[in-house]
Amino acid sequence: MGMHNFQLPSSDETATPPMIDLSVLTMTEIIRLQSQLQQELTRRFERTLALVFSDIVGSTPYFTRHGDAAGRQLQQLHVDLLGACLARCGGRIVDTSGDGAFCVFDAVPEAARCVIAFHEQLAQANAERGAAHQLQVRLGLHWGPVLTDGVAVSGDAVNVCARVAASADPGEIRLSRRAFQELERAQR
């Protein structure tokens, strides 16, 4: 059995890489290729980011009591308030599914400033709404490595952040230990 030579293209190459016929590779060659691909994936797409999950508390019963239009308005208020704060703090919304939002920041201090500003804006918005229509959220903040191409963000750190948010009480911002360690001294 002859060895098949393959080389991943460097990131500065613009030509389409040659196709590799995987069906003729030996197990050793596939393992080596897998290792090369993992290294390239990490080198090009792994970054450590501040991750935030924001979750509306009690949205399912709210939809049931007040209807779809009112429930959707509450969700929109959540996204609008969060989006305005993100714009000022350098974060971005990655995804809004269901009654939550997943956001990323380059650093924890900016993320912390954003979630604090969000809570302040939320308190002002709730002051103008009846008690039955107030927006209650729980937030989780985590600092960890993810894979991102600038649009999608994935990895175990995303799951950790979701669990941190799920553990928070209504109106609470909960941080992971890693996020807390990244805070500026004055923020602690």
PDB file of N, CA and C in Angstrom, residues 83-126:
ATOM      1  N   GLY A  83     -31.066  44.717  22.267  1.00  0.00           N
ATOM      2  CA  GLY A  83     -30.358  45.180  21.072  1.00  0.00           C
ATOM      3  C   GLY A  83     -29.806  46.583  21.225  1.00  0.00           C
ATOM      4  N   ALA A  84     -30.569  47.470  21.849  1.00  0.00           N
ATOM      5  CA  ALA A  84     -30.100  48.850  22.063  1.00  0.00           C
ATOM      6  C   ALA A  84     -28.876  48.862  22.979  1.00  0.00           C
ATOM      7  N   CYS A  85     -28.885  48.045  24.008  1.00  0.00           N
ATOM      8  CA  CYS A  85     -27.740  47.970  24.922  1.00  0.00           C
ATOM      9  C   CYS A  85     -26.537  47.330  24.236  1.00  0.00           C
ATOM     10  N   LEU A  86     -26.777  46.316  23.446  1.00  0.00           N
ATOM     11  CA  LEU A  86     -25.685  45.654  22.732  1.00  0.00           C
ATOM     12  C   LEU A  86     -24.973  46.616  21.796  1.00  0.00           C
ATOM     13  N   ALA A  87     -25.734  47.453  21.126  1.00  0.00           N
ATOM     14  CA  ALA A  87     -25.149  48.412  20.183  1.00  0.00           C
ATOM     15  C   ALA A  87     -24.190  49.362  20.893  1.00  0.00           C
ATOM     16  N   ARG A  88     -24.519  49.730  22.122  1.00  0.00           N
ATOM     17  CA  ARG A  88     -23.654  50.642  22.883  1.00  0.00           C
ATOM     18  C   ARG A  88     -22.441  49.950  23.487  1.00  0.00           C
ATOM     19  N   CYS A  89     -22.517  48.640  23.670  1.00  0.00           N
ATOM     20  CA  CYS A  89     -21.459  47.918  24.381  1.00  0.00           C
ATOM     21  C   CYS A  89     -20.606  47.026  23.476  1.00  0.00           C
ATOM     22  N   GLY A  90     -20.876  47.017  22.201  1.00  0.00           N
ATOM     23  CA  GLY A  90     -20.055  46.236  21.288  1.00  0.00           C
ATOM     24  C   GLY A  90     -20.384  44.759  21.217  1.00  0.00           C
ATOM     25  N   GLY A  91     -21.567  44.374  21.664  1.00  0.00           N
ATOM     26  CA  GLY A  91     -21.978  42.980  21.558  1.00  0.00           C
ATOM     27  C   GLY A  91     -22.887  42.778  20.369  1.00  0.00           C
ATOM     28  N   ARG A  92     -23.248  41.522  20.144  1.00  0.00           N
ATOM     29  CA  ARG A  92     -24.204  41.226  19.073  1.00  0.00           C
ATOM     30  C   ARG A  92     -25.063  40.032  19.448  1.00  0.00           C
ATOM     31  N   ILE A  93     -26.273  40.042  18.931  1.00  0.00           N
ATOM     32  CA  ILE A  93     -27.170  38.903  19.117  1.00  0.00           C
ATOM     33  C   ILE A  93     -26.801  37.857  18.077  1.00  0.00           C
ATOM     34  N   VAL A  94     -26.539  36.649  18.535  1.00  0.00           N
ATOM     35  CA  VAL A  94     -26.232  35.532  17.654  1.00  0.00           C
ATOM     36  C   VAL A  94     -27.522  34.840  17.254  1.00  0.00           C
ATOM     37  N   ASP A  95     -28.436  34.690  18.224  1.00  0.00           N
ATOM     38  CA  ASP A  95     -29.660  33.937  17.956  1.00  0.00           C
ATOM     39  C   ASP A  95     -30.754  34.368  18.921  1.00  0.00           C
ATOM     40  N   THR A  96     -31.966  34.388  18.419  1.00  0.00           N
ATOM     41  CA  THR A  96     -33.149  34.571  19.266  1.00  0.00           C
ATOM     42  C   THR A  96     -34.099  33.435  18.924  1.00  0.00           C
ATOM     43  N   SER A  97     -34.133  32.464  19.778  1.00  0.00           N
ATOM     44  CA  SER A  97     -35.059  31.360  19.557  1.00  0.00           C
ATOM     45  C   SER A  97     -35.967  31.255  20.767  1.00  0.00           C
ATOM     46  N   GLY A  98     -37.225  31.017  20.497  1.00  0.00           N
ATOM     47  CA  GLY A  98     -38.184  30.929  21.591  1.00  0.00           C
ATOM     48  C   GLY A  98     -38.263  32.240  22.332  1.00  0.00           C
ATOM     49  N   ASP A  99     -38.075  32.191  23.633  1.00  0.00           N
ATOM     50  CA  ASP A  99     -38.206  33.401  24.447  1.00  0.00           C
ATOM     51  C   ASP A  99     -36.856  33.893  24.955  1.00  0.00           C
ATOM     52  N   GLY A 100     -35.789  33.503  24.297  1.00  0.00           N
ATOM     53  CA  GLY A 100     -34.474  33.900  24.764  1.00  0.00           C
ATOM     54  C   GLY A 100     -33.638  34.550  23.688  1.00  0.00           C
ATOM     55  N   ALA A 101     -32.479  35.032  24.115  1.00  0.00           N
ATOM     56  CA  ALA A 101     -31.515  35.613  23.196  1.00  0.00           C
ATOM     57  C   ALA A 101     -30.120  35.168  23.625  1.00  0.00           C
ATOM     58  N   PHE A 102     -29.302  34.852  22.646  1.00  0.00           N
ATOM     59  CA  PHE A 102     -27.918  34.459  22.866  1.00  0.00           C
ATOM     60  C   PHE A 102     -27.036  35.535  22.247  1.00  0.00           C
ATOM     61  N   CYS A 103     -26.147  36.120  23.058  1.00  0.00           N
ATOM     62  CA  CYS A 103     -25.314  37.249  22.630  1.00  0.00           C
ATOM     63  C   CYS A 103     -23.851  36.955  22.911  1.00  0.00           C
ATOM     64  N   VAL A 104     -22.976  37.631  22.162  1.00  0.00           N
ATOM     65  CA  VAL A 104     -21.535  37.487  22.387  1.00  0.00           C
ATOM     66  C   VAL A 104     -20.862  38.846  22.433  1.00  0.00           C
ATOM     67  N   PHE A 105     -19.745  38.869  23.156  1.00  0.00           N
ATOM     68  CA  PHE A 105     -18.911  40.061  23.321  1.00  0.00           C
ATOM     69  C   PHE A 105     -17.463  39.617  23.262  1.00  0.00           C
ATOM     70  N   ASP A 106     -16.584  40.547  22.929  1.00  0.00           N
ATOM     71  CA  ASP A 106     -15.159  40.235  22.911  1.00  0.00           C
ATOM     72  C   ASP A 106     -14.581  40.104  24.317  1.00  0.00           C
ATOM     73  N   ALA A 107     -15.199  40.758  25.301  1.00  0.00           N
ATOM     74  CA  ALA A 107     -14.652  40.745  26.655  1.00  0.00           C
ATOM     75  C   ALA A 107     -15.775  40.790  27.687  1.00  0.00           C
ATOM     76  N   VAL A 108     -15.491  40.249  28.860  1.00  0.00           N
ATOM     77  CA  VAL A 108     -16.466  40.193  29.949  1.00  0.00           C
ATOM     78  C   VAL A 108     -16.846  41.578  30.475  1.00  0.00           C
ATOM     79  N   PRO A 109     -15.905  42.508  30.678  1.00  0.00           N
ATOM     80  CA  PRO A 109     -16.316  43.814  31.205  1.00  0.00           C
ATOM     81  C   PRO A 109     -17.390  44.500  30.349  1.00  0.00           C
ATOM     82  N   GLU A 110     -17.251  44.403  29.029  1.00  0.00           N
ATOM     83  CA  GLU A 110     -18.266  44.992  28.147  1.00  0.00           C
ATOM     84  C   GLU A 110     -19.600  44.255  28.282  1.00  0.00           C
ATOM     85  N   ALA A 111     -19.539  42.941  28.376  1.00  0.00           N
ATOM     86  CA  ALA A 111     -20.761  42.149  28.549  1.00  0.00           C
ATOM     87  C   ALA A 111     -21.450  42.513  29.854  1.00  0.00           C
ATOM     88  N   ALA A 112     -20.669  42.663  30.923  1.00  0.00           N
ATOM     89  CA  ALA A 112     -21.244  43.028  32.221  1.00  0.00           C
ATOM     90  C   ALA A 112     -21.892  44.405  32.163  1.00  0.00           C
ATOM     91  N   ARG A 113     -21.212  45.364  31.527  1.00  0.00           N
ATOM     92  CA  ARG A 113     -21.808  46.705  31.377  1.00  0.00           C
ATOM     93  C   ARG A 113     -23.120  46.622  30.603  1.00  0.00           C
ATOM     94  N   CYS A 114     -23.141  45.782  29.593  1.00  0.00           N
ATOM     95  CA  CYS A 114     -24.349  45.646  28.777  1.00  0.00           C
ATOM     96  C   CYS A 114     -25.511  45.066  29.577  1.00  0.00           C
ATOM     97  N   VAL A 115     -25.280  43.979  30.304  1.00  0.00           N
ATOM     98  CA  VAL A 115     -26.393  43.361  31.020  1.00  0.00           C
ATOM     99  C   VAL A 115     -26.889  44.251  32.157  1.00  0.00           C
ATOM    100  N   ILE A 116     -25.991  45.030  32.745  1.00  0.00           N
ATOM    101  CA  ILE A 116     -26.419  45.979  33.776  1.00  0.00           C
ATOM    102  C   ILE A 116     -27.263  47.081  33.140  1.00  0.00           C
ATOM    103  N   ALA A 117     -26.813  47.610  32.009  1.00  0.00           N
ATOM    104  CA  ALA A 117     -27.593  48.636  31.295  1.00  0.00           C
ATOM    105  C   ALA A 117     -28.934  48.076  30.851  1.00  0.00           C
ATOM    106  N   PHE A 118     -28.938  46.821  30.410  1.00  0.00           N
ATOM    107  CA  PHE A 118     -30.189  46.167  30.007  1.00  0.00           C
ATOM    108  C   PHE A 118     -31.159  46.103  31.178  1.00  0.00           C
ATOM    109  N   HIS A 119     -30.663  45.721  32.351  1.00  0.00           N
ATOM    110  CA  HIS A 119     -31.540  45.659  33.529  1.00  0.00           C
ATOM    111  C   HIS A 119     -32.085  47.047  33.885  1.00  0.00           C
ATOM    112  N   GLU A 120     -31.278  48.072  33.727  1.00  0.00           N
ATOM    113  CA  GLU A 120     -31.744  49.437  34.005  1.00  0.00           C
ATOM    114  C   GLU A 120     -32.821  49.846  33.006  1.00  0.00           C
ATOM    115  N   GLN A 121     -32.609  49.557  31.735  1.00  0.00           N
ATOM    116  CA  GLN A 121     -33.612  49.870  30.700  1.00  0.00           C
ATOM    117  C   GLN A 121     -34.888  49.059  30.927  1.00  0.00           C
ATOM    118  N   LEU A 122     -34.728  47.830  31.330  1.00  0.00           N
ATOM    119  CA  LEU A 122     -35.868  46.962  31.607  1.00  0.00           C
ATOM    120  C   LEU A 122     -36.698  47.511  32.764  1.00  0.00           C
ATOM    121  N   ALA A 123     -36.042  47.992  33.809  1.00  0.00           N
ATOM    122  CA  ALA A 123     -36.757  48.572  34.949  1.00  0.00           C
ATOM    123  C   ALA A 123     -37.554  49.803  34.510  1.00  0.00           C
ATOM    124  N   GLN A 124     -36.967  50.632  33.660  1.00  0.00           N
ATOM    125  CA  GLN A 124     -37.693  51.814  33.153  1.00  0.00           C
ATOM    126  C   GLN A 124     -38.888  51.402  32.306  1.00  0.00           C
ATOM    127  N   ALA A 125     -38.698  50.413  31.436  1.00  0.00           N
ATOM    128  CA  ALA A 125     -39.801  49.945  30.581  1.00  0.00           C
ATOM    129  C   ALA A 125     -40.905  49.328  31.432  1.00  0.00           C
ATOM    130  N   ASN A 126     -40.541  48.560  32.438  1.00  0.00           N
ATOM    131  CA  ASN A 126     -41.543  47.918  33.299  1.00  0.00           C
ATOM    132  C   ASN A 126     -42.315  48.939  34.135  1.00  0.00           C
TER     133      ASN A 126
END
